[in-house]
Short mmCIF file of C-alpha atoms and ligand atoms in Angstrom, two decimals:
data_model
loop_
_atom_site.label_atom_id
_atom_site.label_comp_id
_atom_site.label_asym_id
_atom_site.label_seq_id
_atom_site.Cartn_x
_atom_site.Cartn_y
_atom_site.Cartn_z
CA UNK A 189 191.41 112.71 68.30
CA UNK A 190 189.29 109.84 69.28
CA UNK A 191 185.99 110.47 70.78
CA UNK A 192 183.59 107.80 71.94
CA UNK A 193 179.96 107.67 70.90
CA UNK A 194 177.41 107.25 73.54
CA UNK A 195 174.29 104.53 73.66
CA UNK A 196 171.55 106.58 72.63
CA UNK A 197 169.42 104.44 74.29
CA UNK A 198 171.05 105.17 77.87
CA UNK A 199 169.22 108.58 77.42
CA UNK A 200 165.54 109.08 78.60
CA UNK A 201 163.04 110.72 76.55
CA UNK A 202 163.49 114.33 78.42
CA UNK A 203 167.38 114.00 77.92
CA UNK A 204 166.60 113.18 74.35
CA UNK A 205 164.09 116.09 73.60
CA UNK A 206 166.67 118.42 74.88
CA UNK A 207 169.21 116.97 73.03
CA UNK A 208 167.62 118.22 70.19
CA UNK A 209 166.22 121.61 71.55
CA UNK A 210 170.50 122.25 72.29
CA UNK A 211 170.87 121.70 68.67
CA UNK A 212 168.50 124.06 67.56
CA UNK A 213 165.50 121.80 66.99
CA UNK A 214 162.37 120.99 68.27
CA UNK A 215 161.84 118.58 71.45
CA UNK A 216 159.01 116.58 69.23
CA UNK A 217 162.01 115.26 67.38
CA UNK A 218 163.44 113.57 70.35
CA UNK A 219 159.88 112.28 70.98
CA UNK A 220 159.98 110.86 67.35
CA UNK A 221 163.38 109.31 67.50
CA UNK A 222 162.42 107.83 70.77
CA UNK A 223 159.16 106.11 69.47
CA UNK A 224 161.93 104.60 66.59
CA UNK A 225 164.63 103.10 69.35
CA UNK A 226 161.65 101.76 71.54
CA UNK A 227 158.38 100.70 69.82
CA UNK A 228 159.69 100.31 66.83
CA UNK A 229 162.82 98.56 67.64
CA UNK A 230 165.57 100.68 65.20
CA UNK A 231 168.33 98.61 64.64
CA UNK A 232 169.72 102.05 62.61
CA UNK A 233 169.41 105.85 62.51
CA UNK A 234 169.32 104.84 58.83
CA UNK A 235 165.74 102.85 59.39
CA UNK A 236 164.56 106.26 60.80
CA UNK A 237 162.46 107.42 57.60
CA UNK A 238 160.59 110.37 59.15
CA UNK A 239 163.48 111.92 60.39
CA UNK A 240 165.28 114.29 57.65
CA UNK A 241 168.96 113.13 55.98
CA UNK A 242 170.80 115.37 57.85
CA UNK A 243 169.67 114.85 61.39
CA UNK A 244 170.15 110.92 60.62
CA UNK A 245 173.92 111.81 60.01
CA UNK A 246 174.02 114.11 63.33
CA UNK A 247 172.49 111.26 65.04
CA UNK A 248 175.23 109.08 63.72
CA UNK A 249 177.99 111.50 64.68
CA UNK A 250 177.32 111.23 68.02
CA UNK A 251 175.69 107.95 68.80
CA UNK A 252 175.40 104.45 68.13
CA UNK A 253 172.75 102.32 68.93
CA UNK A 254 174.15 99.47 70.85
CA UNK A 255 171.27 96.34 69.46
CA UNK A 256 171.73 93.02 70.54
CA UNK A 257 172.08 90.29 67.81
CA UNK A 258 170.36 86.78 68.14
CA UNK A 259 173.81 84.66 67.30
CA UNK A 260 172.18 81.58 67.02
CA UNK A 261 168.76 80.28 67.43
CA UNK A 262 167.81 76.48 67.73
CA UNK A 263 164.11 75.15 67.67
CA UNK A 264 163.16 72.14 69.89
CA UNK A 265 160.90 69.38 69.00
CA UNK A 266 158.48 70.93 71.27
CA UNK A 267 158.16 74.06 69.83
CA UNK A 268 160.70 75.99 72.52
CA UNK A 269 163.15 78.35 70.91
CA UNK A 270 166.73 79.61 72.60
CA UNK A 271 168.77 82.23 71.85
CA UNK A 272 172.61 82.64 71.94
CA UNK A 273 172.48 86.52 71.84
CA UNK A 274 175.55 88.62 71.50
CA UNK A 275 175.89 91.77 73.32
CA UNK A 276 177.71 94.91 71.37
CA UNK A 277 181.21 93.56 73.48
CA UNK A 278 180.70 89.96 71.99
CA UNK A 279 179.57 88.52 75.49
CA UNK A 280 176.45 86.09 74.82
CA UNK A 281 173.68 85.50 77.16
CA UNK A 282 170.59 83.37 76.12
CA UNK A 283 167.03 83.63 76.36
CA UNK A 284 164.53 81.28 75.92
CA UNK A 285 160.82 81.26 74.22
CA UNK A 286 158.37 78.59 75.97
CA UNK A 287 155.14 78.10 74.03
CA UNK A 288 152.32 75.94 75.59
CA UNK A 289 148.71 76.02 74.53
CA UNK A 290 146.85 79.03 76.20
CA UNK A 291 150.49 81.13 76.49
CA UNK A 292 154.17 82.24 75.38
CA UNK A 293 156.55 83.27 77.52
CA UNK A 294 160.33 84.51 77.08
CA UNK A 295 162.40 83.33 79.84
CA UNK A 296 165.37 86.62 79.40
CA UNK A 297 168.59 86.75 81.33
CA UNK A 298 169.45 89.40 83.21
CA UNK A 299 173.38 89.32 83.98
CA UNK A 300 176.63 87.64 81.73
CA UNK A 301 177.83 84.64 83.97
CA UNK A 302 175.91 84.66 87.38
CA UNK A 303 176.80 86.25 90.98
CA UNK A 304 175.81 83.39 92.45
CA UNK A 305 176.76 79.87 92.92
CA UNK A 306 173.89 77.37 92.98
CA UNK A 307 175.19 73.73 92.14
CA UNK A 308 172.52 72.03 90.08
CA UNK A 309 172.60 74.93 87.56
CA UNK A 310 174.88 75.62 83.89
CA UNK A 311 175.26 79.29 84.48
CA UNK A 312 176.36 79.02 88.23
CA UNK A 313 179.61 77.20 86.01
CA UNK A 314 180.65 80.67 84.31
CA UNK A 315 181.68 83.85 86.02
CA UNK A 316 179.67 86.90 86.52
CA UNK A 317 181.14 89.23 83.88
CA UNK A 318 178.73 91.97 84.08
CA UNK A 319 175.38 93.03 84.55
CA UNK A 320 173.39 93.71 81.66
CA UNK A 321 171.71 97.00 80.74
CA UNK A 322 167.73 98.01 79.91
CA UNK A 323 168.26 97.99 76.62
CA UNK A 324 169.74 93.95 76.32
CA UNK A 325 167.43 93.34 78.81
CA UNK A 326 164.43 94.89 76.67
CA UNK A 327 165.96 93.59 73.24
CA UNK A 328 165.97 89.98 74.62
CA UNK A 329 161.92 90.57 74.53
CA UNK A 330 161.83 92.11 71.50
CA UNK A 331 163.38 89.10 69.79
CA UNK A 332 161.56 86.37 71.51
CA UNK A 333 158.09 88.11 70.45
CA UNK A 334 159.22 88.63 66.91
CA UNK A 335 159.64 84.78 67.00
CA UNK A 336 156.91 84.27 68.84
CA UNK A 337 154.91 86.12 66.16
CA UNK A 338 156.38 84.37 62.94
CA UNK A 339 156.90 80.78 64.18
CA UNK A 340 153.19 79.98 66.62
CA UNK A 341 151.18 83.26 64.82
CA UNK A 342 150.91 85.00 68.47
CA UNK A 343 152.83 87.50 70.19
CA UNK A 344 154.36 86.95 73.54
CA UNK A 345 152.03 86.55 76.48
CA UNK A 346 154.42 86.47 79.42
CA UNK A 347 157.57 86.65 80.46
CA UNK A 348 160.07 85.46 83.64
CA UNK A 349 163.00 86.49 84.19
CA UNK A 350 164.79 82.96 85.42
CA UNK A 351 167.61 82.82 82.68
CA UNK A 352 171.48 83.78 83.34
CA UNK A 353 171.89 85.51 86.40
CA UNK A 354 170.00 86.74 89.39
CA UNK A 355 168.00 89.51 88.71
CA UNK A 356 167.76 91.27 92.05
CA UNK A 357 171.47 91.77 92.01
CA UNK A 358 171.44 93.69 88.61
CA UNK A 359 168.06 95.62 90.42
CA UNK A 360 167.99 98.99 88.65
CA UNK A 361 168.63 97.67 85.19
CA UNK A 362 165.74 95.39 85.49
CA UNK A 363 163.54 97.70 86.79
CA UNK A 364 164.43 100.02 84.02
CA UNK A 365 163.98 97.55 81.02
CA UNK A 366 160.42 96.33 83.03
CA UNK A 367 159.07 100.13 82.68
CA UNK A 368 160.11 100.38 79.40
CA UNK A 369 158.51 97.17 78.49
CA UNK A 370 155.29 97.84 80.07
CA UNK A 371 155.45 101.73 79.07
CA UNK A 372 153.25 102.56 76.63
CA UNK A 373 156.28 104.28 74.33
CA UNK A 374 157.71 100.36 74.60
CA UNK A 375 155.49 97.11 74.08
CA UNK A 376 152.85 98.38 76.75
CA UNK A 377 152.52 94.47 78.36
CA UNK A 378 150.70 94.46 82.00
CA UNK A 379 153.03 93.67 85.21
CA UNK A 380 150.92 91.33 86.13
CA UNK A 381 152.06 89.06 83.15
CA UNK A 382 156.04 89.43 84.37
CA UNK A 383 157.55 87.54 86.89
CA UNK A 384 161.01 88.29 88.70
CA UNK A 385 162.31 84.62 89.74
CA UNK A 386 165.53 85.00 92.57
CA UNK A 387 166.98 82.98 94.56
CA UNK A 388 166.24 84.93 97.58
CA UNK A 389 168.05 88.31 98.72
CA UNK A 390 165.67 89.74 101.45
CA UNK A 391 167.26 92.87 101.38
CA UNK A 392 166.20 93.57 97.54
CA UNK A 393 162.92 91.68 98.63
CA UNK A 394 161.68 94.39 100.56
CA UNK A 395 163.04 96.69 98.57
CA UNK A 396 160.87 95.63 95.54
CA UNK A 397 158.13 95.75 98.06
CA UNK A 398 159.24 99.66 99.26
CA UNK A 399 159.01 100.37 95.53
CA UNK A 400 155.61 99.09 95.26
CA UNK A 401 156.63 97.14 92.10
CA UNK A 402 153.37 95.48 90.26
CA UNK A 403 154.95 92.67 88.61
CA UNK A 404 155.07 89.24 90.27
CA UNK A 405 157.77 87.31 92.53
CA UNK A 406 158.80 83.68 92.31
CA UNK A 407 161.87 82.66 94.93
CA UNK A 408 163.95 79.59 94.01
CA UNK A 409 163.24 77.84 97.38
CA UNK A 410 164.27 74.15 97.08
CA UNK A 411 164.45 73.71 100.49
CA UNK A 412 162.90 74.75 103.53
CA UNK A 413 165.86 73.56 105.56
CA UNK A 414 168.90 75.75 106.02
CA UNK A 415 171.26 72.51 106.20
CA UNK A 416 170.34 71.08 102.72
CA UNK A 417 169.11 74.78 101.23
CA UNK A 418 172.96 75.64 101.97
CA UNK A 419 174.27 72.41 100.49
CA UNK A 420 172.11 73.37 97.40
CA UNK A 421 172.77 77.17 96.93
CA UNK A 422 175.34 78.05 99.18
CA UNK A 423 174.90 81.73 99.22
CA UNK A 424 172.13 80.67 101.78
CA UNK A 425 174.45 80.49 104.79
CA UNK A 426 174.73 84.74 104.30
CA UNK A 427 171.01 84.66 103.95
CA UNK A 428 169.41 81.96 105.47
CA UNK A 429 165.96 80.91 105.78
CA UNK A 430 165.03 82.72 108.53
CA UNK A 431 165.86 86.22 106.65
CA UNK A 432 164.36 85.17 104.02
CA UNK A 433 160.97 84.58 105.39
CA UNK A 434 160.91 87.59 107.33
CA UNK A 435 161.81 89.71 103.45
CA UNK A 436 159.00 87.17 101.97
CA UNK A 437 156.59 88.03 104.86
CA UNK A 438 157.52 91.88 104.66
CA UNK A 439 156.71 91.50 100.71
CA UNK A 440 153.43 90.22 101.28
CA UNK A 441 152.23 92.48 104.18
CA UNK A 442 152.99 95.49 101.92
CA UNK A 443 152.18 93.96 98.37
CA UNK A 444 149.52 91.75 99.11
CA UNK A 445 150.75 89.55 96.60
CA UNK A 446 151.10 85.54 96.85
CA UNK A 447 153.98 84.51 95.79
CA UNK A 448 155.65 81.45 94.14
CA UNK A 449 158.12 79.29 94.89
CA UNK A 450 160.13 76.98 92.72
CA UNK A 451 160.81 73.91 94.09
CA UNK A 452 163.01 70.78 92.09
CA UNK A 453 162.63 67.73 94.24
CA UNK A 454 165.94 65.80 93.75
CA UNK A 455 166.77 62.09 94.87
CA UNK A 456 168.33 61.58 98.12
CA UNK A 457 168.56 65.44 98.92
CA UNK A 458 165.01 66.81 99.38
CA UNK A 459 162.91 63.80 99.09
CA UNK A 460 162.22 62.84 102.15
CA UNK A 461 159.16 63.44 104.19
CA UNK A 462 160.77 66.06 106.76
CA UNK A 463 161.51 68.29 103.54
CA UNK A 464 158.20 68.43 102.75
CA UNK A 465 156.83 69.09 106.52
CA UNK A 466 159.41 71.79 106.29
CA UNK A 467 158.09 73.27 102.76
CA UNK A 468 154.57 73.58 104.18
CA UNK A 469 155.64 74.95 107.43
CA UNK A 470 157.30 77.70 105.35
CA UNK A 471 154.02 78.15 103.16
CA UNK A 472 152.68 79.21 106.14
CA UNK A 473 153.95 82.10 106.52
CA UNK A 474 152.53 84.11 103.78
CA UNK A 475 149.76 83.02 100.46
CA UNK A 476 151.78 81.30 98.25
CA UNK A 477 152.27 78.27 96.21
CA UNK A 478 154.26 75.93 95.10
CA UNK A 479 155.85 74.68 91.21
CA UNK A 480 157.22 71.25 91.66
CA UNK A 481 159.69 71.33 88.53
CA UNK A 482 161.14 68.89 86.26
CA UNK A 483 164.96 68.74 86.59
CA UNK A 484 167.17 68.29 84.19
CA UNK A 485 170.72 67.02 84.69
CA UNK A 486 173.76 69.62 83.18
CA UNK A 487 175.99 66.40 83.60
CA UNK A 488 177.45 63.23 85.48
CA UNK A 489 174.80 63.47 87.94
CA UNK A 490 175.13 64.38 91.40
CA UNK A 491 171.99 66.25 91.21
CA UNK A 492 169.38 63.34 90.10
CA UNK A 493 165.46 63.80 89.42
CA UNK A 494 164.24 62.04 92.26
CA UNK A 495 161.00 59.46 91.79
CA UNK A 496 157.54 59.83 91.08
CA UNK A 497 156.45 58.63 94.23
CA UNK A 498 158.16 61.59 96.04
CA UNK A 499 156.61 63.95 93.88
CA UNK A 500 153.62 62.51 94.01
CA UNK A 501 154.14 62.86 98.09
CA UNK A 502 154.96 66.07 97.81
CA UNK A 503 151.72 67.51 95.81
CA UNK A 504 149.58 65.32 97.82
CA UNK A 505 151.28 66.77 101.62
CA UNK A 506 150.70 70.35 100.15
CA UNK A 507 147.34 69.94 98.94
CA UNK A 508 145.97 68.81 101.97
CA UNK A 509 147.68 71.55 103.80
CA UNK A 510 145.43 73.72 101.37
CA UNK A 511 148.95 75.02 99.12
CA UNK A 512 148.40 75.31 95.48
CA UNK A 513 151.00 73.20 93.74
CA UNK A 514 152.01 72.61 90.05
CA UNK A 515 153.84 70.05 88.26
CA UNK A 516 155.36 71.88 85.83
CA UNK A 517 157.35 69.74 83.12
CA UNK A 518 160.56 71.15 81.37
CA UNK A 519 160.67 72.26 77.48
CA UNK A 520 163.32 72.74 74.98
CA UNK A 521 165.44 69.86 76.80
CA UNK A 522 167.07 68.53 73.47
CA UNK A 523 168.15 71.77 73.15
CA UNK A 524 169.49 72.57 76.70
CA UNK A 525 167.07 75.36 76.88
CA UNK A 526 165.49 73.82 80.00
CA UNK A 527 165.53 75.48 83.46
CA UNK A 528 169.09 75.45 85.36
CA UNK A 529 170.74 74.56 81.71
CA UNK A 530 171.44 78.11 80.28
CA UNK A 531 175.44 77.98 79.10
CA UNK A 532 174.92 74.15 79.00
CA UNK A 533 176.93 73.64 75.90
CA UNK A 534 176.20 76.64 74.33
S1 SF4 B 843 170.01 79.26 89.50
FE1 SF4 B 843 169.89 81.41 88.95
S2 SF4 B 843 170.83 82.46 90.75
FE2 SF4 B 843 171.45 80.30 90.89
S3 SF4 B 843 173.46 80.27 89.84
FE3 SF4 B 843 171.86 79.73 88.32
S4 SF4 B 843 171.41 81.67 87.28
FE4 SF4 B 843 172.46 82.16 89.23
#
């Protein structure tokens, strides 16, 4: 007779305490074993040292622990640090660590392959093959701030969720791993320091804004034109601009939070002057700004970095139209860790 074990970690802590009240113990012991999966990060019942012998071995009867394992880890010039992390099925994902002077931030990834279809970026390349769950979600974290701890002497300060996939199509699961990393029985980090990056479905917009969610939201914009948004990310002919503004407007009027909007300026798509009058139209409609980012090509180069002088054109159109904008320049590039290369080689 075969009989498979379940992922402890799929339980909550009240399934877990009476777990252990049905086998004739006390609920505190489910509160103990809980505090070992989550704050302390057991890889093992084994590792479990409060907990006696022989509820170790009951624990191992009927459950494994399904950890993630950091495959391979490479270490830029710059300091930047990405993952290959396998999943208990052998999939890999990869998540990125981004130090800079005043912060660190783990860039996780939140599905295997990608739902979507955007054409400047690696992961749009594979497949979705599934979504991933809290726990791979939450162990990505774990890792980075481990490494963030032994290799720049800090923990992690922040953390976006713009690696493989889109998040707001794997919703619940990144929800769940968000409580449990801001819980105080996980690593007890503020919302405020999280940001959810998508690419812009209005219908989980306002949901995260129904749900009254307290972490922050960045849209991949790159164009406030349907025509060349649609040439970019396709998906945007089922949700066009106009949906999305009306989500991103919705969002705002309940959250009250600004929100941010990745932009990549690339040559002869989105450098013109219309595409910024367009951009700061669409600032309009709620506080926001704006991160002008550096792109970096995953090959032969249809998508190109466009010129200095258009980014310069762009910062200087949206600052005197009162938008906060950024430069912000990419990391780990020599070791395709940079944004829109995740699965780039890997
Ligand atoms: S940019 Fe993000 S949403 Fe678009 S294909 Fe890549 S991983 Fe998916």
């Amino acid at each position: 007779m075969s009989t498979t074990k379940k992922d402890i970690r799929a339980l909550t802590k009240e399934q877990l305490r009476d777990f252990f009240v049905d086998q004739g113990d006390k609920a505190f012991r489910g509160n103990q074993v809980y505090e070992w999966l989550w704050q302390k990060s057991a890889h093992s019942f084994e590792a479990m040292t409060n907990i006696s012998k022989e509820t170790r071995q009951m624990l191992e009867d009927n459950f494994v622990i399904n950890h993630i394992r950091v495959d391979t880890m490479q270490r830029s010039a710059d300091g930047t640090i990405k993952n290959a992390v396998q999943l208990h099925d052998g999939l890999i994902v990869e998540s990125v660590l981004i130090p800079t002077k005043t912060r660190t931030t783990a860039c996780v990834s939140s599905q295997v392959g990608c739902s979507l279809d955007c054409r400047f970026c690696a992961t749009a390349r594979l497949k979705r093959m599934r979504n991933l769950n809290p726990d791979e979600i939450y162990d990505q974290v774990v890792a980075i701030d481990n490494e963030s701890r032994l290799y720049h002497n800090r923990p992690l300060s922040n953390i976006v969720f713009m690696g493989m996939g889109e998040p707001l199509m794997n919703y619940n699961n990144v929800l769940k791993a968000i409580d449990k990393i801001t819980s105080d029985d996980g690593l007890g980090m503020s919302p405020k320091r999280i940001v959810v990056s998508t690419s812009g479905v209005p219908k989980m917009i306002k949901k995260m804004a129904d749900d009254e969610v307290k972490f922050k939201l960045a849209v991949s914009l790159h164009s406030a034109i349907d025509e060349v948004r649609t040439t970019i990310m396709p998906f945007n002919e089922t949700f066009p601009l106009a949906d999305l503004r009306e989500a991103l407007e919705y969002w705002y009027t309940k959250t009250k939070n600004r929100i941010t909007y990745e932009y990549v300026v690339w040559k002869d798509i989105n450098d013109k002057r219309k595409d910024v009058d367009a951009l700061v139209q669409f600032c309009k409609f709620a506080p926001s700004k704006v991160n002008l980012i550096e792109y970096n090509p995953i090959d032969d180069g249809e998508f190109q970095q466009a010129n200095s002088e258009a980014i310069d054109m762009y910062k200087n159109i949206l600052e005197a139209n009162n938008i906060t904008v950024t430069i912000r320049r990419s990391r780990g590039k020599d070791i395709d860790a940079a944004c829109g290369q995740l699965a780039n080689k890997s």
